[in-house]
Coordinates of C-alpha atoms and ligand atoms in Angstrom, one line a residue:
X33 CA 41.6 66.6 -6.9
X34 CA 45.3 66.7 -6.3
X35 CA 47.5 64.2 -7.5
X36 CA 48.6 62.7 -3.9
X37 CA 44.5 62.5 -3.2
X38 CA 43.6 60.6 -6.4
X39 CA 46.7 57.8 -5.4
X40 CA 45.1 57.8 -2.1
X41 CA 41.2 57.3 -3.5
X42 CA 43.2 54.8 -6.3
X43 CA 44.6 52.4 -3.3
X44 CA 41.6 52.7 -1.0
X45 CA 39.7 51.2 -4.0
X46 CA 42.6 48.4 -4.7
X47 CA 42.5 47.6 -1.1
X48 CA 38.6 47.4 -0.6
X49 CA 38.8 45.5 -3.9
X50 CA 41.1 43.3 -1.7
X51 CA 39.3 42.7 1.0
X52 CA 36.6 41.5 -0.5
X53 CA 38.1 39.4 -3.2
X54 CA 39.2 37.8 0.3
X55 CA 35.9 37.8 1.9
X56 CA 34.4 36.3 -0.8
X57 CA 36.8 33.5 -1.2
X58 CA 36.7 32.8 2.7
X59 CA 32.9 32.7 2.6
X60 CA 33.3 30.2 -0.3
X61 CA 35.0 28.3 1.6
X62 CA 32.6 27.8 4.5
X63 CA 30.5 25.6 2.1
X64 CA 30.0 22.3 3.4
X65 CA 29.4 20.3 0.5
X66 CA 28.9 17.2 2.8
X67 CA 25.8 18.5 4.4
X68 CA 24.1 19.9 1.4
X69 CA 21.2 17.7 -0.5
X70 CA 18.7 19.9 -1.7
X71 CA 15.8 16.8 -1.8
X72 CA 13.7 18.7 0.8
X73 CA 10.4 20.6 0.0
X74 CA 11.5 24.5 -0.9
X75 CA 10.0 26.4 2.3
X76 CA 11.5 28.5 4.8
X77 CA 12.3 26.9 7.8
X78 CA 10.9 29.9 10.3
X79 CA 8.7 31.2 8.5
X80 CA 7.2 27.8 6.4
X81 CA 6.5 30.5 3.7
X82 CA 7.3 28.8 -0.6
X83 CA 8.0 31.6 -2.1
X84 CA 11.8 33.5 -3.0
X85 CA 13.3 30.7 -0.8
X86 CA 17.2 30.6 -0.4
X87 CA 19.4 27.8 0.7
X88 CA 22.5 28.3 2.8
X89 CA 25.2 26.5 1.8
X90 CA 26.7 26.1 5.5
X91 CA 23.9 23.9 6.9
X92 CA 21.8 23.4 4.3
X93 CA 18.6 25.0 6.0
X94 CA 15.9 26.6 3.5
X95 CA 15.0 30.4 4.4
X96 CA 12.8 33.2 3.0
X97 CA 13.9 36.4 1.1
X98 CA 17.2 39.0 1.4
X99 CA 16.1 41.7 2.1
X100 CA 17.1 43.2 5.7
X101 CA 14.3 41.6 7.5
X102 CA 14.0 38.5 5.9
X103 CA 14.7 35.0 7.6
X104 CA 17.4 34.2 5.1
X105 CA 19.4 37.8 6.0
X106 CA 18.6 37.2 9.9
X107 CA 19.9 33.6 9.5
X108 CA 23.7 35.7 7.9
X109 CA 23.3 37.4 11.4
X110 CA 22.7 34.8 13.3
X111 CA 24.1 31.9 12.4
X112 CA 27.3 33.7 10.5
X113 CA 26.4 31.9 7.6
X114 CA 27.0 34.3 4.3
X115 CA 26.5 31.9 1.1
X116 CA 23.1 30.9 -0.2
X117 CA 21.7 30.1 -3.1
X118 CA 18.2 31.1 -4.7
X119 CA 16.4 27.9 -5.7
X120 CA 14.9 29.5 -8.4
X121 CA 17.6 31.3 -10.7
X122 CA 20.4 29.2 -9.5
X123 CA 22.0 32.5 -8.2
X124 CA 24.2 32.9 -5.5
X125 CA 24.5 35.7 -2.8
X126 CA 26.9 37.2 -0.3
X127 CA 24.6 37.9 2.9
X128 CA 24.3 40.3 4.8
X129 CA 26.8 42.2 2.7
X130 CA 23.7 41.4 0.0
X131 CA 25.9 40.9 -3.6
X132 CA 25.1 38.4 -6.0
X133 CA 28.4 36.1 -6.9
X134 CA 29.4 37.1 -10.5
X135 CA 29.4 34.7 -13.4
X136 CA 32.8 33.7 -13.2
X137 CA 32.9 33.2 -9.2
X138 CA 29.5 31.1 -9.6
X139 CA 30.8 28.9 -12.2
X140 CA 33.1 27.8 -9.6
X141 CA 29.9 26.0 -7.6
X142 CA 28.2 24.6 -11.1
X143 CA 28.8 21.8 -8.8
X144 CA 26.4 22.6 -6.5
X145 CA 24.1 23.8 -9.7
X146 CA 24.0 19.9 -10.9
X147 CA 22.8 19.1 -7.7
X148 CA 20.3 21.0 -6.9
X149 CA 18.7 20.8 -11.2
X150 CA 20.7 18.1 -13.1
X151 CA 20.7 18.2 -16.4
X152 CA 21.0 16.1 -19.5
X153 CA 22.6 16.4 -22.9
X154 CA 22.1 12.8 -23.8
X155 CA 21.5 9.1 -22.8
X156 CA 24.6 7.6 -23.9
X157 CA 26.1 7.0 -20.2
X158 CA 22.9 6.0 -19.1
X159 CA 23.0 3.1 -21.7
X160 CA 26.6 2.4 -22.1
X161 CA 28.3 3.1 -19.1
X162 CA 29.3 0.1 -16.4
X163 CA 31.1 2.2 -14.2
X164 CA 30.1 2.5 -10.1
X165 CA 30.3 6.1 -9.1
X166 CA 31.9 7.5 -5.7
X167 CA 30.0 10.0 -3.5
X168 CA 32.1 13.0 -1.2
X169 CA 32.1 10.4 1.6
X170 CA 33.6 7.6 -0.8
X171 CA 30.7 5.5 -0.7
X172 CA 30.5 3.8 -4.4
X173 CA 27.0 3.6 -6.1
X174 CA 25.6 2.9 -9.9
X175 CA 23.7 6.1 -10.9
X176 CA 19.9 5.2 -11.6
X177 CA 20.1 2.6 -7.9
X178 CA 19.8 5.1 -5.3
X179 CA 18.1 4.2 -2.2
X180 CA 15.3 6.4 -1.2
X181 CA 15.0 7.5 2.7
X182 CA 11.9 6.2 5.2
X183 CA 10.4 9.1 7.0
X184 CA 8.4 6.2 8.8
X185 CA 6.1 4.6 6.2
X186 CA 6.9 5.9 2.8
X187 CA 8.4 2.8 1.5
X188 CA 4.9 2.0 -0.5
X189 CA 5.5 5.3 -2.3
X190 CA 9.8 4.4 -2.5
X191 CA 9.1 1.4 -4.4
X192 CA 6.9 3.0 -7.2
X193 CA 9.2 5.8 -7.8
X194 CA 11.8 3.5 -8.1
X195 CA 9.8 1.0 -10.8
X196 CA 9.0 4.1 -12.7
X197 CA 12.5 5.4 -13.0
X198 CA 13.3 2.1 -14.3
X199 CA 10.7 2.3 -17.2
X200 CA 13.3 3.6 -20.3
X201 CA 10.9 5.6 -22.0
X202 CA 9.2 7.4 -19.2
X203 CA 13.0 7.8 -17.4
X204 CA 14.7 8.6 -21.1
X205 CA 11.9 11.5 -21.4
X206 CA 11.9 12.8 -17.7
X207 CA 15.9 12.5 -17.8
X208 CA 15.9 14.8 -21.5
X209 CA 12.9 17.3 -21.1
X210 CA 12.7 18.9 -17.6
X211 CA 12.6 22.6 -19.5
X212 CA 8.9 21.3 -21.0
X213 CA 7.9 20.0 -17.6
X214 CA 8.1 23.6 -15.7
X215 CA 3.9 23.7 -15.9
X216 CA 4.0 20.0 -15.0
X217 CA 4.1 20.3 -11.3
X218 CA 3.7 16.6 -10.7
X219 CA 5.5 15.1 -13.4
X220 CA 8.4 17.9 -13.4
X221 CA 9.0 17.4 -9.6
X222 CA 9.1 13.4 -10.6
X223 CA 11.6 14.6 -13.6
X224 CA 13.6 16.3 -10.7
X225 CA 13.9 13.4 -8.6
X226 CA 14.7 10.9 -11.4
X227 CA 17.1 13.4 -12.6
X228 CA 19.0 13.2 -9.2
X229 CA 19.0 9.3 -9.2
X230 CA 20.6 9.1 -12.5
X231 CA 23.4 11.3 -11.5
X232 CA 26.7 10.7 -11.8
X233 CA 27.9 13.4 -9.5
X234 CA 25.8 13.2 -6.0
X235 CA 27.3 14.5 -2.6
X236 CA 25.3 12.2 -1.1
X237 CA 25.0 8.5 -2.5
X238 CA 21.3 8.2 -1.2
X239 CA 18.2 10.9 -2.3
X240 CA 15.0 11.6 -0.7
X241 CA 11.6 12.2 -2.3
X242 CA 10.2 14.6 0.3
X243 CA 9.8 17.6 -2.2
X244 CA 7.8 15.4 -4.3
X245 CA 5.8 13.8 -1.8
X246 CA 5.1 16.8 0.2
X247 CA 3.3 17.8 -2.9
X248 CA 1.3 14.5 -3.5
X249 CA 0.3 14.7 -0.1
X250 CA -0.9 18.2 -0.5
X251 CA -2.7 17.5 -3.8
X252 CA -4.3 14.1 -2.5
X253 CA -5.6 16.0 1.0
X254 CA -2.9 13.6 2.9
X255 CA -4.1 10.3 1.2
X256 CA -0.8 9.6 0.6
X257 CA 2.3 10.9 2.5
X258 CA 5.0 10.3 4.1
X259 CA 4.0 9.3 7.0
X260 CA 0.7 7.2 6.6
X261 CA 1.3 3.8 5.3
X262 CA -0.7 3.0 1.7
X263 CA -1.2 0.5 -0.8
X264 CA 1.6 0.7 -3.1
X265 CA -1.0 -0.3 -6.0
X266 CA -3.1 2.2 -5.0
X267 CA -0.1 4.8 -5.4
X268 CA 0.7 4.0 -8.8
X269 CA -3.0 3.9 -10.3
X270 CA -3.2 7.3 -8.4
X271 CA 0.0 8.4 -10.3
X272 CA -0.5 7.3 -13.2
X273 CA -3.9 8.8 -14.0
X274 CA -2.4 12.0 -12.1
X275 CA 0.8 12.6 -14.3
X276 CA -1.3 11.7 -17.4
X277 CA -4.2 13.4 -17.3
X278 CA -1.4 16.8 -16.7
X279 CA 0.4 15.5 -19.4
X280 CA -2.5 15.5 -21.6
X281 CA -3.9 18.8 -20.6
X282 CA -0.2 20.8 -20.7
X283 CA 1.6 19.5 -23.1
X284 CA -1.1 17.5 -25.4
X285 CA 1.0 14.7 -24.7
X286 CA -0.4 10.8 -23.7
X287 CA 2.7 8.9 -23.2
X288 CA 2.2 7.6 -19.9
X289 CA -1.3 5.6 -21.7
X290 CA 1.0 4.7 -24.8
X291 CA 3.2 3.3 -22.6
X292 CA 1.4 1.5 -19.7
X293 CA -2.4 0.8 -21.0
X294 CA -3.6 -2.1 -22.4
X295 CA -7.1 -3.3 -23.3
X296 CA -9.5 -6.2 -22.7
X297 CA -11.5 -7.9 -24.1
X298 CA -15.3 -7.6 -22.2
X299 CA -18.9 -9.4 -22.6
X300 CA -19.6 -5.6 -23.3
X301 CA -16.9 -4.8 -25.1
X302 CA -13.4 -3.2 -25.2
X303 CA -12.0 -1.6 -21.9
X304 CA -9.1 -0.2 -21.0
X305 CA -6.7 -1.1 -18.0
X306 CA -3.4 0.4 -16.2
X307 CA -2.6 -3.0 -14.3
X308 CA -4.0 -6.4 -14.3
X309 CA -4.9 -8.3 -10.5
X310 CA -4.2 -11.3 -10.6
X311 CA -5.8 -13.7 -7.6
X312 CA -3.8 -16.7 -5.5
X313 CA -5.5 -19.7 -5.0
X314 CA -6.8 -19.5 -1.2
X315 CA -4.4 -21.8 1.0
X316 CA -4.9 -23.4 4.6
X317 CA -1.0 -24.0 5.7
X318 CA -0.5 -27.4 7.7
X319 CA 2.2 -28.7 8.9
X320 CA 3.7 -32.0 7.4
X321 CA 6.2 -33.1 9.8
X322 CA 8.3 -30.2 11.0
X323 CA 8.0 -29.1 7.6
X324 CA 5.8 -25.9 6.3
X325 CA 3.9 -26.5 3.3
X326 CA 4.2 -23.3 1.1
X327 CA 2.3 -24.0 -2.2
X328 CA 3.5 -22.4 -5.4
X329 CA 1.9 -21.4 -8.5
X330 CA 3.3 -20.5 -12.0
X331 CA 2.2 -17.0 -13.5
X332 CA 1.6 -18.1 -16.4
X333 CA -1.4 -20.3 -14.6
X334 CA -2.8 -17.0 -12.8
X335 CA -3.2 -15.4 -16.1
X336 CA -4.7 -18.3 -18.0
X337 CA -6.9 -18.2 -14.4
X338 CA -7.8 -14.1 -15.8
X339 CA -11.7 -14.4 -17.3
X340 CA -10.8 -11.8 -20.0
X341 CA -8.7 -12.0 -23.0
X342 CA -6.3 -9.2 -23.2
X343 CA -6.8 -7.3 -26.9
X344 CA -4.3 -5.1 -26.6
X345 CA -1.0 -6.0 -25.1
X346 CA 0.9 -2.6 -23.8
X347 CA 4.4 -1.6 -23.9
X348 CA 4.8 -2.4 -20.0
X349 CA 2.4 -4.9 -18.7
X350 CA 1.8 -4.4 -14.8
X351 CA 0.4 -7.2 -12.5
X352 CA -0.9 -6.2 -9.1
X353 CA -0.7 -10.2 -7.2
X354 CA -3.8 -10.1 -5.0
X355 CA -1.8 -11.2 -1.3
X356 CA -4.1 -9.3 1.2
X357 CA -7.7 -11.3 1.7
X358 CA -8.9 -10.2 5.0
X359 CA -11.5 -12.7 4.8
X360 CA -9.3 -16.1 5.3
X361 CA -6.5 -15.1 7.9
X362 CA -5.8 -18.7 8.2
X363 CA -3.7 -18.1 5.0
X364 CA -1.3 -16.5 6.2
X365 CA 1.9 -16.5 7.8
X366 CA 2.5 -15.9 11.7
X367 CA -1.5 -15.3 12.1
X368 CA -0.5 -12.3 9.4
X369 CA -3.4 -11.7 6.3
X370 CA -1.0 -12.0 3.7
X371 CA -1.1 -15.2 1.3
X372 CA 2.6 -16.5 1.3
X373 CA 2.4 -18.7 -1.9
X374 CA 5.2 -18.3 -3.9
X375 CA 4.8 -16.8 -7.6
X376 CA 7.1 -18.9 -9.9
X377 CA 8.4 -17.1 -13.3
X378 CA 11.5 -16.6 -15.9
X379 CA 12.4 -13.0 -15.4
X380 CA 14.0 -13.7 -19.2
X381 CA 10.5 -14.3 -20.5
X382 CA 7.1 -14.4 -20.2
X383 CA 4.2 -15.4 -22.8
X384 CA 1.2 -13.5 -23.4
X385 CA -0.5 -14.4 -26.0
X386 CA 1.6 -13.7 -29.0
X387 CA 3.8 -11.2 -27.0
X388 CA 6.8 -12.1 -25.1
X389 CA 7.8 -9.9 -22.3
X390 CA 11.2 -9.5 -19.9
X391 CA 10.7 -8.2 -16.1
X392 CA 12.1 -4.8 -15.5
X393 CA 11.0 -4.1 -11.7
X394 CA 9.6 -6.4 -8.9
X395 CA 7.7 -5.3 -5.7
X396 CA 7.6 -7.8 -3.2
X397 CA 6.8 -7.6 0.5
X398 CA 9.7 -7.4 3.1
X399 CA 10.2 -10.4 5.5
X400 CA 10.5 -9.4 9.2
X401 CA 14.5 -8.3 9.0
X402 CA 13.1 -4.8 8.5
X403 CA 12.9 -3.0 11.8
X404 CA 10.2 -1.0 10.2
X405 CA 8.2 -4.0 10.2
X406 CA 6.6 -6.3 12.7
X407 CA 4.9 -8.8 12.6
X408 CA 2.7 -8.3 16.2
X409 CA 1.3 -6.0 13.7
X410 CA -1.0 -7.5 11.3
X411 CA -1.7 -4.7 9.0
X412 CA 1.5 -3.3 8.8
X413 CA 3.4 -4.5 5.5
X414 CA 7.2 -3.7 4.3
X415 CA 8.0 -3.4 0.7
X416 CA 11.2 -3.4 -1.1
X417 CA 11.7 -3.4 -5.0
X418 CA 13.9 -5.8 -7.1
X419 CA 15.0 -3.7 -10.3
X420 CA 17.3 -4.5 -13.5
X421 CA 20.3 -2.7 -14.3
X422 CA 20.2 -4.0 -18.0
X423 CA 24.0 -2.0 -18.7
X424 CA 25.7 -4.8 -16.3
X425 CA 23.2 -6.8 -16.2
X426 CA 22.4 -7.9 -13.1
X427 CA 19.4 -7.1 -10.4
X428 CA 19.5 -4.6 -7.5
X429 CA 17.2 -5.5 -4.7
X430 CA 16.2 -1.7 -3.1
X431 CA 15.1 -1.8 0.2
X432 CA 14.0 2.3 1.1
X433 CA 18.0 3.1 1.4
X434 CA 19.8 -0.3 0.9
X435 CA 20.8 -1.0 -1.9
X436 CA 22.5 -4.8 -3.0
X437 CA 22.9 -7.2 -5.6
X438 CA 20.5 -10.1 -5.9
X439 CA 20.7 -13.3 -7.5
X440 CA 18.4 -13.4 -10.9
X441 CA 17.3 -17.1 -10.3
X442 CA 16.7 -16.0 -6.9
X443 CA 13.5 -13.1 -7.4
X444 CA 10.6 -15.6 -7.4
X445 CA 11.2 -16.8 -3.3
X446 CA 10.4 -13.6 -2.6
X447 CA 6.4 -12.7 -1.7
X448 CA 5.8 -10.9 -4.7
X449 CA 3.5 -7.9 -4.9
X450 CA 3.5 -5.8 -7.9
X451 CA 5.6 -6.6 -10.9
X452 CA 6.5 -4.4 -14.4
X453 CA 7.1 -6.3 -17.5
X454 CA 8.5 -4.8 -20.8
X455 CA 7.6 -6.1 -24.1
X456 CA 10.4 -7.6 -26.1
X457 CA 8.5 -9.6 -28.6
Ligands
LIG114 ZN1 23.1 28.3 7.6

């Protein structure tokens, strides 16, 4: 090669090396970091397949594959959309030029890493710190209160999640171990969504559960989804024996019956329980004057009302308040089935037995302001969750994505539904 040839060969390189330093950094910037959330169920959008699926970070639409006739590369085509990422390695690619972003270039979107898989060194912000959070829109929110979205009637599976992210030593384990969860299809994709809550860093200052869901729905034959209303009780003994039983069998681990079960005492001796039901008094409603007579009952007197004697107290005590008695609809409110006495208790302190326990998480039903819920239908029930931020201590009512402060003295007017109690003494 002649000297003037190898200059020549030398600058084409320099300017091709050019161009596509250029390229790369204008594709980077077509990112729309507003639009991306990553909560949604990993499948292609055109072709529904689950496997070797790629996000594009322009419109944050899931597609299949790279390679040249794959929905992802048609989608670069299409759509002129040339940066996605691969859920699975955390890798991002040019397309349809097809390169994979180098290290360096990449570490440039760890951003965009934490979002779609955050991660955990330690628990000392989740303990210590006070501070509210902004998301890219400016919207303030507390990491660990994240309202969860309504795809119609998933707000009996909303408020469960939410009580079990608020349990510290289920959400300090699922917050610290995802890497031992990856056989632990159930409990990693709850470690993933917890994960996100407890975020300091969201885009987006409100998450969805739809991967996880999607999957219950899947492994319960649609029992409980998205879009068919359920018990929430029903939900959480389902999840419960579900995430324990897999923790058992993968990783020889029983935490979630260390933590939740208790025992009772029985005639025929000693059984074990995940919640205790506790049953109102049936109540005829009359009107005294122009006044409504609702009749209120102390906790403590439900449980003394309990046959059995408890034998062994757990870490997180659960009471599922029996509302729902389809046999006496003269109980309820507006011709509704639901028994509206109200359920009075310290949320400081409660006495069982020897034990003294604080609340952590209160499920109660919605009153009509929800335009979810009406009450022409009888059947249909709303439910929001009251939880604890015990770092500023004060009480977050979540209602699916709205989240606001409620007064402590205030949680017992509420109809009350499910409630989690930790035990402090
Ligand atoms: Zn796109």
């Amino acid at each position: 090669m002649t000297k003037r040839k190898i200059e020549d060969s030398l600058e084409a390189d320099t300017e091709r090396k050019k161009i596509s330093t250029r390229d790369k950094s204008l594709y980077l910037d077509t990112i729309n970091r507003k639009v991306l959330d990553f909560d949604y169920e990993k499948v292609c959008c055109v072709s529904l397949s689950s496997t070797n699926i790629y996000g594009c970070l322009v419109c944050n639409k899931y597609f299949r594959g790279r390679s040249m006739d794959s929905e992802c590369f048609l989608h670069s085509i299409n759509d002129d959309h040339h940066v996605f990422v691969n859920f699975d390695t955390l890798s991002f690619h040019i397309l349809p030029e097809n390169y994979q972003l180098d290290e360096q270039t990449a570490s440039s979107l760890n951003d965009i890493r934490q979002q779609i898989n955050p991660t955990y060194k330690d628990l000392k912000d989740i303990y210590q710190d006070t501070s509210l959070k902004r998301d890219l829109a400016g919207r303030e929110y507390r990491p660990g209160f994240i309202g969860l979205s309504n795809f119609g009637a998933n707000d009996y599976s909303n408020v469960i999640l939410q009580a079990l992210a608020h349990v510290p030593p289920l959400r300090d384990y699922l917050l610290l171990y995802p890497e031992k969860l990856h056989k632990t299809k159930l409990v990693g994709k709850l470690s993933l969504l917890v994960r996100k809550m407890y975020s300091p860093n969201l885009f987006k200052s409100h998450l969805s559960a739809h991967e996880l869901m999607q999957f219950v729905s899947s492994s319960t034959n649609k029992r409980f989804s998205l879009h068919h209303e359920s018990e929430p009780k029903d939900f959480l003994m389902w999840l419960l024996n579900n995430m324990h039983k897999e923790l058992v069998s993968e990783l020889q681990n029983n935490m979630i019956s260390s933590i939740f079960q208790g025992k009772v005492e029985l005639p025929s001796g000693k059984s074990k329980f995940w919640m205790l039901t506790l049953t109102l008094p049936s109540v005829t409603l009359f009107k005294d004057g122009a006044k409504l007579e609702i009749p209120q009952v102390a906790l403590e007197d439900l449980l003394a009302a309990k046959k059995y004697k408890i034998a062994k107290a757990p870490q997180f005590l659960t009471f599922y308040i029996k509302r729902k008695d389809d046999t006496q609809k003269i109980a309820g409110v507006n011709g509704s089935n639901i028994n509206p006495t109200v359920v009075k208790f310290n949320p400081s302190q409660l006495k069982v037995d020897t034990h003294v326990y604080k609340l952590i998480a209160n499920v109660v039903y919605s009153s009509g302001q929800n335009e979810n819920y009406s009450l022409e239908r009888e059947d249909q029930a709303h439910y929001k969750i009251h939880v604890l931020d015990e770092v500023r201590n004060e009480w977050l009512e979540i209602d699916d994505l709205k989240v606001k402060p409620i007064e402590k003295d205030l949680l017992f007017l509420n109809q009350t539904y499910l409630q989690f109690w930790q035990k402090i003494a």
